[in-house]
PDB file of C-alpha atoms in Angstrom:
ATOM      1  CA  ALA A   1     -40.475 -20.953 -60.242  1.00  0.00           C
ATOM      2  CA  GLN A   2     -37.129 -20.223 -58.675  1.00  0.00           C
ATOM      3  CA  LYS A   3     -34.363 -21.613 -60.794  1.00  0.00           C
ATOM      4  CA  ILE A   4     -31.540 -21.404 -58.290  1.00  0.00           C
ATOM      5  CA  THR A   5     -32.084 -21.893 -54.574  1.00  0.00           C
ATOM      6  CA  GLN A   6     -29.588 -21.106 -51.868  1.00  0.00           C
ATOM      7  CA  THR A   7     -31.245 -21.908 -48.577  1.00  0.00           C
ATOM      8  CA  GLN A   8     -28.495 -20.624 -46.300  1.00  0.00           C
ATOM      9  CA  PRO A   9     -28.653 -16.839 -45.948  1.00  0.00           C
ATOM     10  CA  GLY A  10     -25.614 -16.927 -43.668  1.00  0.00           C
ATOM     11  CA  MET A  11     -22.946 -19.375 -42.595  1.00  0.00           C
ATOM     12  CA  PHE A  12     -20.189 -19.241 -40.006  1.00  0.00           C
ATOM     13  CA  VAL A  13     -17.010 -21.283 -40.108  1.00  0.00           C
ATOM     14  CA  GLN A  14     -13.847 -21.284 -38.100  1.00  0.00           C
ATOM     15  CA  GLU A  15     -10.592 -20.572 -39.830  1.00  0.00           C
ATOM     16  CA  LYS A  16      -8.929 -23.687 -41.306  1.00  0.00           C
ATOM     17  CA  GLU A  17     -12.158 -25.656 -41.228  1.00  0.00           C
ATOM     18  CA  ALA A  18     -14.095 -26.775 -44.301  1.00  0.00           C
ATOM     19  CA  VAL A  19     -17.536 -25.407 -45.139  1.00  0.00           C
ATOM     20  CA  THR A  20     -20.240 -26.422 -47.595  1.00  0.00           C
ATOM     21  CA  LEU A  21     -22.528 -23.882 -49.219  1.00  0.00           C
ATOM     22  CA  ASP A  22     -25.710 -25.360 -50.609  1.00  0.00           C
ATOM     23  CA  CYS A  23     -27.203 -24.780 -54.028  1.00  0.00           C
ATOM     24  CA  THR A  24     -30.058 -26.530 -55.769  1.00  0.00           C
ATOM     25  CA  TYR A  25     -31.313 -25.760 -59.232  1.00  0.00           C
ATOM     26  CA  ASP A  26     -34.258 -26.408 -61.444  1.00  0.00           C
ATOM     27  CA  THR A  27     -34.067 -26.941 -65.156  1.00  0.00           C
ATOM     28  CA  SER A  28     -35.548 -29.186 -67.784  1.00  0.00           C
ATOM     29  CA  ASP A  29     -32.531 -28.795 -70.041  1.00  0.00           C
ATOM     30  CA  GLN A  30     -30.028 -31.593 -70.409  1.00  0.00           C
ATOM     31  CA  SER A  31     -27.182 -29.211 -71.165  1.00  0.00           C
ATOM     32  CA  TYR A  32     -26.466 -26.507 -68.659  1.00  0.00           C
ATOM     33  CA  GLY A  33     -23.645 -25.006 -66.664  1.00  0.00           C
ATOM     34  CA  LEU A  34     -23.315 -24.217 -62.981  1.00  0.00           C
ATOM     35  CA  PHE A  35     -21.122 -21.493 -61.531  1.00  0.00           C
ATOM     36  CA  TRP A  36     -20.065 -20.198 -58.175  1.00  0.00           C
ATOM     37  CA  TYR A  37     -19.040 -16.589 -57.673  1.00  0.00           C
ATOM     38  CA  LYS A  38     -17.643 -14.780 -54.659  1.00  0.00           C
ATOM     39  CA  GLN A  39     -18.593 -11.173 -53.964  1.00  0.00           C
ATOM     40  CA  PRO A  40     -16.513  -9.429 -51.295  1.00  0.00           C
ATOM     41  CA  SER A  41     -17.737  -6.226 -49.696  1.00  0.00           C
ATOM     42  CA  SER A  42     -16.036  -4.234 -52.451  1.00  0.00           C
ATOM     43  CA  GLY A  43     -18.666  -5.550 -54.856  1.00  0.00           C
ATOM     44  CA  GLU A  44     -16.768  -7.241 -57.651  1.00  0.00           C
ATOM     45  CA  MET A  45     -17.891 -10.703 -58.696  1.00  0.00           C
ATOM     46  CA  ILE A  46     -15.058 -13.217 -58.615  1.00  0.00           C
ATOM     47  CA  PHE A  47     -15.441 -16.444 -60.559  1.00  0.00           C
ATOM     48  CA  LEU A  48     -14.613 -19.482 -58.449  1.00  0.00           C
ATOM     49  CA  ILE A  49     -15.604 -22.671 -60.188  1.00  0.00           C
ATOM     50  CA  TYR A  50     -17.636 -24.128 -63.035  1.00  0.00           C
ATOM     51  CA  GLN A  51     -19.395 -27.450 -63.593  1.00  0.00           C
ATOM     52  CA  GLY A  52     -20.888 -28.527 -66.869  1.00  0.00           C
ATOM     53  CA  SER A  53     -23.887 -30.815 -66.783  1.00  0.00           C
ATOM     54  CA  TYR A  54     -22.066 -33.465 -68.778  1.00  0.00           C
ATOM     55  CA  ASP A  55     -18.886 -33.316 -66.745  1.00  0.00           C
ATOM     56  CA  GLU A  56     -18.424 -36.672 -65.065  1.00  0.00           C
ATOM     57  CA  GLN A  57     -15.921 -35.460 -62.518  1.00  0.00           C
ATOM     58  CA  ASN A  58     -16.688 -32.927 -59.835  1.00  0.00           C
ATOM     59  CA  ALA A  59     -14.949 -29.648 -60.569  1.00  0.00           C
ATOM     60  CA  THR A  60     -12.086 -28.551 -58.353  1.00  0.00           C
ATOM     61  CA  GLU A  61     -10.104 -25.306 -58.258  1.00  0.00           C
ATOM     62  CA  GLY A  62      -7.573 -25.120 -55.486  1.00  0.00           C
ATOM     63  CA  ARG A  63      -9.446 -24.983 -52.179  1.00  0.00           C
ATOM     64  CA  TYR A  64     -12.801 -24.937 -53.969  1.00  0.00           C
ATOM     65  CA  SER A  65     -14.634 -28.023 -55.069  1.00  0.00           C
ATOM     66  CA  LEU A  66     -18.120 -28.491 -56.397  1.00  0.00           C
ATOM     67  CA  ASN A  67     -20.160 -31.407 -55.129  1.00  0.00           C
ATOM     68  CA  PHE A  68     -22.309 -32.051 -58.172  1.00  0.00           C
ATOM     69  CA  GLN A  69     -25.231 -34.420 -57.682  1.00  0.00           C
ATOM     70  CA  LYS A  70     -27.115 -34.350 -60.924  1.00  0.00           C
ATOM     71  CA  ALA A  71     -30.015 -36.557 -59.894  1.00  0.00           C
ATOM     72  CA  ARG A  72     -30.664 -34.340 -56.893  1.00  0.00           C
ATOM     73  CA  LYS A  73     -30.041 -31.197 -58.926  1.00  0.00           C
ATOM     74  CA  SER A  74     -27.608 -29.894 -56.406  1.00  0.00           C
ATOM     75  CA  ALA A  75     -24.275 -28.169 -56.856  1.00  0.00           C
ATOM     76  CA  ASN A  76     -22.835 -27.461 -53.457  1.00  0.00           C
ATOM     77  CA  LEU A  77     -19.611 -25.510 -53.055  1.00  0.00           C
ATOM     78  CA  VAL A  78     -17.057 -26.901 -50.640  1.00  0.00           C
ATOM     79  CA  ILE A  79     -14.347 -24.585 -49.370  1.00  0.00           C
ATOM     80  CA  SER A  80     -11.552 -26.403 -47.615  1.00  0.00           C
ATOM     81  CA  ALA A  81      -9.190 -24.854 -45.087  1.00  0.00           C
ATOM     82  CA  SER A  82     -11.185 -21.634 -44.757  1.00  0.00           C
ATOM     83  CA  GLN A  83      -9.309 -18.379 -44.536  1.00  0.00           C
ATOM     84  CA  LEU A  84     -10.365 -15.052 -43.087  1.00  0.00           C
ATOM     85  CA  GLY A  85     -10.297 -13.641 -46.600  1.00  0.00           C
ATOM     86  CA  ASP A  86     -13.020 -16.070 -47.619  1.00  0.00           C
ATOM     87  CA  SER A  87     -15.574 -13.960 -45.754  1.00  0.00           C
ATOM     88  CA  ALA A  88     -17.899 -12.717 -48.478  1.00  0.00           C
ATOM     89  CA  MET A  89     -21.185 -13.328 -50.262  1.00  0.00           C
ATOM     90  CA  TYR A  90     -21.252 -16.439 -52.406  1.00  0.00           C
ATOM     91  CA  PHE A  91     -23.603 -16.805 -55.332  1.00  0.00           C
ATOM     92  CA  CYS A  92     -24.546 -19.928 -57.209  1.00  0.00           C
ATOM     93  CA  ALA A  93     -25.571 -19.358 -60.811  1.00  0.00           C
ATOM     94  CA  MET A  94     -26.831 -21.424 -63.691  1.00  0.00           C
ATOM     95  CA  ARG A  95     -26.582 -21.042 -67.407  1.00  0.00           C
ATOM     96  CA  GLU A  96     -29.425 -22.863 -69.103  1.00  0.00           C
ATOM     97  CA  HIS A  97     -29.215 -23.858 -72.721  1.00  0.00           C
ATOM     98  CA  TYR A  98     -25.564 -24.636 -73.040  1.00  0.00           C
ATOM     99  CA  ASN A  99     -24.994 -22.295 -75.926  1.00  0.00           C
ATOM    100  CA  THR A 100     -26.329 -19.154 -74.315  1.00  0.00           C
ATOM    101  CA  ASP A 101     -24.640 -16.880 -71.854  1.00  0.00           C
ATOM    102  CA  LYS A 102     -27.471 -15.768 -69.622  1.00  0.00           C
ATOM    103  CA  LEU A 103     -26.772 -16.442 -65.987  1.00  0.00           C
ATOM    104  CA  ILE A 104     -29.477 -16.884 -63.366  1.00  0.00           C
ATOM    105  CA  PHE A 105     -28.258 -16.196 -59.854  1.00  0.00           C
ATOM    106  CA  GLY A 106     -29.367 -17.521 -56.505  1.00  0.00           C
ATOM    107  CA  THR A 107     -29.991 -15.249 -53.555  1.00  0.00           C
ATOM    108  CA  GLY A 108     -26.564 -15.818 -52.114  1.00  0.00           C
ATOM    109  CA  THR A 109     -25.026 -17.008 -48.870  1.00  0.00           C
ATOM    110  CA  ARG A 110     -22.999 -14.749 -46.631  1.00  0.00           C
ATOM    111  CA  LEU A 111     -20.014 -16.619 -45.254  1.00  0.00           C
ATOM    112  CA  GLN A 112     -18.241 -15.365 -42.174  1.00  0.00           C
ATOM    113  CA  VAL A 113     -14.911 -16.929 -41.245  1.00  0.00           C
ATOM    114  CA  PHE A 114     -13.821 -16.366 -37.675  1.00  0.00           C
ATOM    115  CA  PRO A 115     -10.398 -16.942 -36.099  1.00  0.00           C
TER     116      PRO A 115
ATOM    117  CA  GLY B   1      -7.302 -13.511 -66.582  1.00  0.00           C
ATOM    118  CA  ALA B   2      -9.529 -11.237 -68.612  1.00  0.00           C
ATOM    119  CA  VAL B   3     -10.263  -7.830 -67.121  1.00  0.00           C
ATOM    120  CA  VAL B   4     -13.459  -5.842 -67.331  1.00  0.00           C
ATOM    121  CA  SER B   5     -13.563  -2.273 -66.128  1.00  0.00           C
ATOM    122  CA  GLN B   6     -16.462   0.010 -65.323  1.00  0.00           C
ATOM    123  CA  HIS B   7     -16.570   3.748 -65.139  1.00  0.00           C
ATOM    124  CA  PRO B   8     -17.486   5.476 -62.963  1.00  0.00           C
ATOM    125  CA  SER B   9     -17.212   3.300 -59.889  1.00  0.00           C
ATOM    126  CA  TRP B  10     -19.764   5.447 -58.140  1.00  0.00           C
ATOM    127  CA  VAL B  11     -21.948   8.343 -59.173  1.00  0.00           C
ATOM    128  CA  ILE B  12     -24.447  10.625 -57.522  1.00  0.00           C
ATOM    129  CA  CYS B  13     -26.941  12.423 -59.713  1.00  0.00           C
ATOM    130  CA  LYS B  14     -30.044  14.520 -59.245  1.00  0.00           C
ATOM    131  CA  SER B  15     -33.478  13.204 -59.978  1.00  0.00           C
ATOM    132  CA  GLY B  16     -34.464  13.801 -63.589  1.00  0.00           C
ATOM    133  CA  THR B  17     -30.957  13.758 -64.997  1.00  0.00           C
ATOM    134  CA  SER B  18     -29.325  11.021 -67.046  1.00  0.00           C
ATOM    135  CA  VAL B  19     -26.176   9.135 -66.239  1.00  0.00           C
ATOM    136  CA  LYS B  20     -23.984   6.970 -68.427  1.00  0.00           C
ATOM    137  CA  ILE B  21     -22.031   3.955 -67.197  1.00  0.00           C
ATOM    138  CA  GLU B  22     -19.262   2.444 -69.311  1.00  0.00           C
ATOM    139  CA  CYS B  23     -18.208  -1.177 -69.392  1.00  0.00           C
ATOM    140  CA  ARG B  24     -14.939  -2.061 -71.112  1.00  0.00           C
ATOM    141  CA  SER B  25     -13.196  -5.328 -71.774  1.00  0.00           C
ATOM    142  CA  LEU B  26      -9.549  -4.358 -71.426  1.00  0.00           C
ATOM    143  CA  ASP B  27      -7.640  -7.262 -72.876  1.00  0.00           C
ATOM    144  CA  PHE B  28     -10.139  -9.248 -74.880  1.00  0.00           C
ATOM    145  CA  GLN B  29     -12.947  -8.765 -77.355  1.00  0.00           C
ATOM    146  CA  ALA B  30     -16.508  -9.292 -76.241  1.00  0.00           C
ATOM    147  CA  THR B  31     -19.297  -9.700 -78.756  1.00  0.00           C
ATOM    148  CA  THR B  32     -21.744  -9.940 -75.908  1.00  0.00           C
ATOM    149  CA  MET B  33     -21.880  -8.069 -72.643  1.00  0.00           C
ATOM    150  CA  PHE B  34     -24.450  -8.246 -69.894  1.00  0.00           C
ATOM    151  CA  TRP B  35     -25.866  -5.660 -67.542  1.00  0.00           C
ATOM    152  CA  TYR B  36     -27.027  -6.632 -64.086  1.00  0.00           C
ATOM    153  CA  ARG B  37     -28.640  -4.732 -61.279  1.00  0.00           C
ATOM    154  CA  GLN B  38     -28.162  -5.546 -57.623  1.00  0.00           C
ATOM    155  CA  PHE B  39     -30.143  -4.051 -54.770  1.00  0.00           C
ATOM    156  CA  PRO B  40     -28.567  -4.023 -51.303  1.00  0.00           C
ATOM    157  CA  LYS B  41     -28.227  -7.504 -49.851  1.00  0.00           C
ATOM    158  CA  GLN B  42     -29.957  -9.038 -52.846  1.00  0.00           C
ATOM    159  CA  SER B  43     -28.931 -11.096 -55.812  1.00  0.00           C
ATOM    160  CA  LEU B  44     -27.945  -9.968 -59.271  1.00  0.00           C
ATOM    161  CA  MET B  45     -30.789  -9.537 -61.699  1.00  0.00           C
ATOM    162  CA  LEU B  46     -30.035  -9.576 -65.398  1.00  0.00           C
ATOM    163  CA  MET B  47     -31.326  -6.431 -67.056  1.00  0.00           C
ATOM    164  CA  ALA B  48     -30.241  -6.878 -70.630  1.00  0.00           C
ATOM    165  CA  THR B  49     -27.884  -8.544 -73.034  1.00  0.00           C
ATOM    166  CA  SER B  50     -25.794  -6.150 -75.057  1.00  0.00           C
ATOM    167  CA  ASN B  51     -24.777  -7.283 -78.522  1.00  0.00           C
ATOM    168  CA  GLU B  52     -22.098  -5.536 -80.526  1.00  0.00           C
ATOM    169  CA  GLY B  53     -23.554  -3.852 -83.559  1.00  0.00           C
ATOM    170  CA  SER B  54     -27.167  -4.670 -82.801  1.00  0.00           C
ATOM    171  CA  LYS B  55     -29.944  -3.803 -80.404  1.00  0.00           C
ATOM    172  CA  ALA B  56     -29.823  -4.981 -76.843  1.00  0.00           C
ATOM    173  CA  THR B  57     -32.139  -7.693 -75.619  1.00  0.00           C
ATOM    174  CA  TYR B  58     -33.972  -6.653 -72.486  1.00  0.00           C
ATOM    175  CA  GLU B  59     -35.318  -8.915 -69.796  1.00  0.00           C
ATOM    176  CA  GLN B  60     -38.989  -8.867 -68.988  1.00  0.00           C
ATOM    177  CA  GLY B  61     -39.946  -5.896 -66.860  1.00  0.00           C
ATOM    178  CA  VAL B  62     -36.931  -3.780 -67.771  1.00  0.00           C
ATOM    179  CA  GLU B  63     -37.827  -0.505 -69.474  1.00  0.00           C
ATOM    180  CA  LYS B  64     -35.701  -0.225 -72.583  1.00  0.00           C
ATOM    181  CA  ASP B  65     -36.447   3.472 -72.979  1.00  0.00           C
ATOM    182  CA  LYS B  66     -35.205   4.132 -69.487  1.00  0.00           C
ATOM    183  CA  PHE B  67     -32.119   1.965 -69.591  1.00  0.00           C
ATOM    184  CA  LEU B  68     -30.463   2.660 -72.917  1.00  0.00           C
ATOM    185  CA  ILE B  69     -27.734   0.245 -73.916  1.00  0.00           C
ATOM    186  CA  ASN B  70     -25.235   0.794 -76.673  1.00  0.00           C
ATOM    187  CA  HIS B  71     -22.558  -1.700 -77.674  1.00  0.00           C
ATOM    188  CA  ALA B  72     -20.558   0.341 -80.133  1.00  0.00           C
ATOM    189  CA  SER B  73     -17.440  -1.795 -80.309  1.00  0.00           C
ATOM    190  CA  LEU B  74     -16.111  -5.186 -79.289  1.00  0.00           C
ATOM    191  CA  THR B  75     -14.674  -3.692 -76.118  1.00  0.00           C
ATOM    192  CA  LEU B  76     -17.235  -1.134 -74.997  1.00  0.00           C
ATOM    193  CA  SER B  77     -20.837  -1.217 -73.879  1.00  0.00           C
ATOM    194  CA  THR B  78     -22.633   1.671 -72.230  1.00  0.00           C
ATOM    195  CA  LEU B  79     -25.714   1.814 -70.041  1.00  0.00           C
ATOM    196  CA  THR B  80     -27.505   5.141 -69.811  1.00  0.00           C
ATOM    197  CA  VAL B  81     -30.076   5.602 -67.091  1.00  0.00           C
ATOM    198  CA  THR B  82     -32.381   8.292 -68.435  1.00  0.00           C
ATOM    199  CA  SER B  83     -34.470  10.618 -66.284  1.00  0.00           C
ATOM    200  CA  ALA B  84     -33.172   8.928 -63.177  1.00  0.00           C
ATOM    201  CA  HIS B  85     -35.302   8.639 -60.073  1.00  0.00           C
ATOM    202  CA  PRO B  86     -34.365   7.647 -56.530  1.00  0.00           C
ATOM    203  CA  GLU B  87     -35.723   4.138 -57.115  1.00  0.00           C
ATOM    204  CA  ASP B  88     -33.062   3.697 -59.796  1.00  0.00           C
ATOM    205  CA  SER B  89     -30.412   3.888 -57.097  1.00  0.00           C
ATOM    206  CA  SER B  90     -28.642   0.563 -57.188  1.00  0.00           C
ATOM    207  CA  PHE B  91     -25.423  -1.273 -57.924  1.00  0.00           C
ATOM    208  CA  TYR B  92     -24.995  -1.891 -61.649  1.00  0.00           C
ATOM    209  CA  ILE B  93     -22.601  -4.597 -62.788  1.00  0.00           C
ATOM    210  CA  CYS B  94     -21.577  -5.561 -66.286  1.00  0.00           C
ATOM    211  CA  SER B  95     -20.027  -8.770 -67.486  1.00  0.00           C
ATOM    212  CA  ALA B  96     -18.511 -10.021 -70.707  1.00  0.00           C
ATOM    213  CA  ARG B  97     -17.644 -13.317 -72.290  1.00  0.00           C
ATOM    214  CA  VAL B  98     -14.602 -13.820 -74.432  1.00  0.00           C
ATOM    215  CA  THR B  99     -15.716 -13.878 -78.042  1.00  0.00           C
ATOM    216  CA  SER B 100     -13.372 -16.666 -78.990  1.00  0.00           C
ATOM    217  CA  GLY B 101     -15.036 -19.146 -76.705  1.00  0.00           C
ATOM    218  CA  GLY B 102     -15.026 -20.430 -73.151  1.00  0.00           C
ATOM    219  CA  TYR B 103     -17.765 -20.533 -70.606  1.00  0.00           C
ATOM    220  CA  GLU B 104     -16.605 -17.999 -68.106  1.00  0.00           C
ATOM    221  CA  GLN B 105     -18.108 -14.557 -67.762  1.00  0.00           C
ATOM    222  CA  TYR B 106     -15.844 -11.837 -66.451  1.00  0.00           C
ATOM    223  CA  PHE B 107     -17.461  -9.213 -64.297  1.00  0.00           C
ATOM    224  CA  GLY B 108     -16.682  -5.564 -63.917  1.00  0.00           C
ATOM    225  CA  PRO B 109     -16.207  -4.036 -60.470  1.00  0.00           C
ATOM    226  CA  GLY B 110     -19.643  -2.455 -60.513  1.00  0.00           C
ATOM    227  CA  THR B 111     -21.002   1.080 -60.413  1.00  0.00           C
ATOM    228  CA  ARG B 112     -22.941   2.376 -57.461  1.00  0.00           C
ATOM    229  CA  LEU B 113     -25.587   4.863 -58.559  1.00  0.00           C
ATOM    230  CA  THR B 114     -27.304   7.130 -56.073  1.00  0.00           C
ATOM    231  CA  VAL B 115     -30.095   9.364 -57.279  1.00  0.00           C
ATOM    232  CA  THR B 116     -31.005  12.217 -54.963  1.00  0.00           C
TER     233      THR B 116
END
């Protein structure tokens, strides 16, 4: 069974607008962590934001926020005020079993920001 | 933030030869490093977990005799692709977690391997 599902293979957004990238996950663990990474065309994976399963507040990091809905098992990434430099692949990932480090990645969403 | 480097950034080798990829944590110690493989326009797939001073733990379906991993120190892990074939051509990415704690994994810039 797929652990991390990103249903949007591609998204377009106009510069300065907000965009939401969807991510749903599947786990029977109570303790887990959710991550979002950005991968520009150069290939490096850039950490954006993290949400722990017990965190009561939605995580925020600058223009990035994570809309965490635990009951729905969703962890959508919201990028506010999109910039041209935000064009990249975005991967949602989950770390099951809070004390391990293994990350399971979704298939990714390619975001294109246009002027 | 913590920096992870990989060397080489790209490599072309002939079929049947072996190639070694290095992953270094530059400004922190990493007891555990991870090796991922990414095919074009696909997601990252974890290949193995590299543990300093012990054997690597391979994911199901990954040939440990083909993908040799050595984690000789707290700042260096190597992946050797032995007897490479064209189907081994891929983007290989390593990551590391700070030994002293924290949840974040830091990724290297990746190595693009092309086997001709």
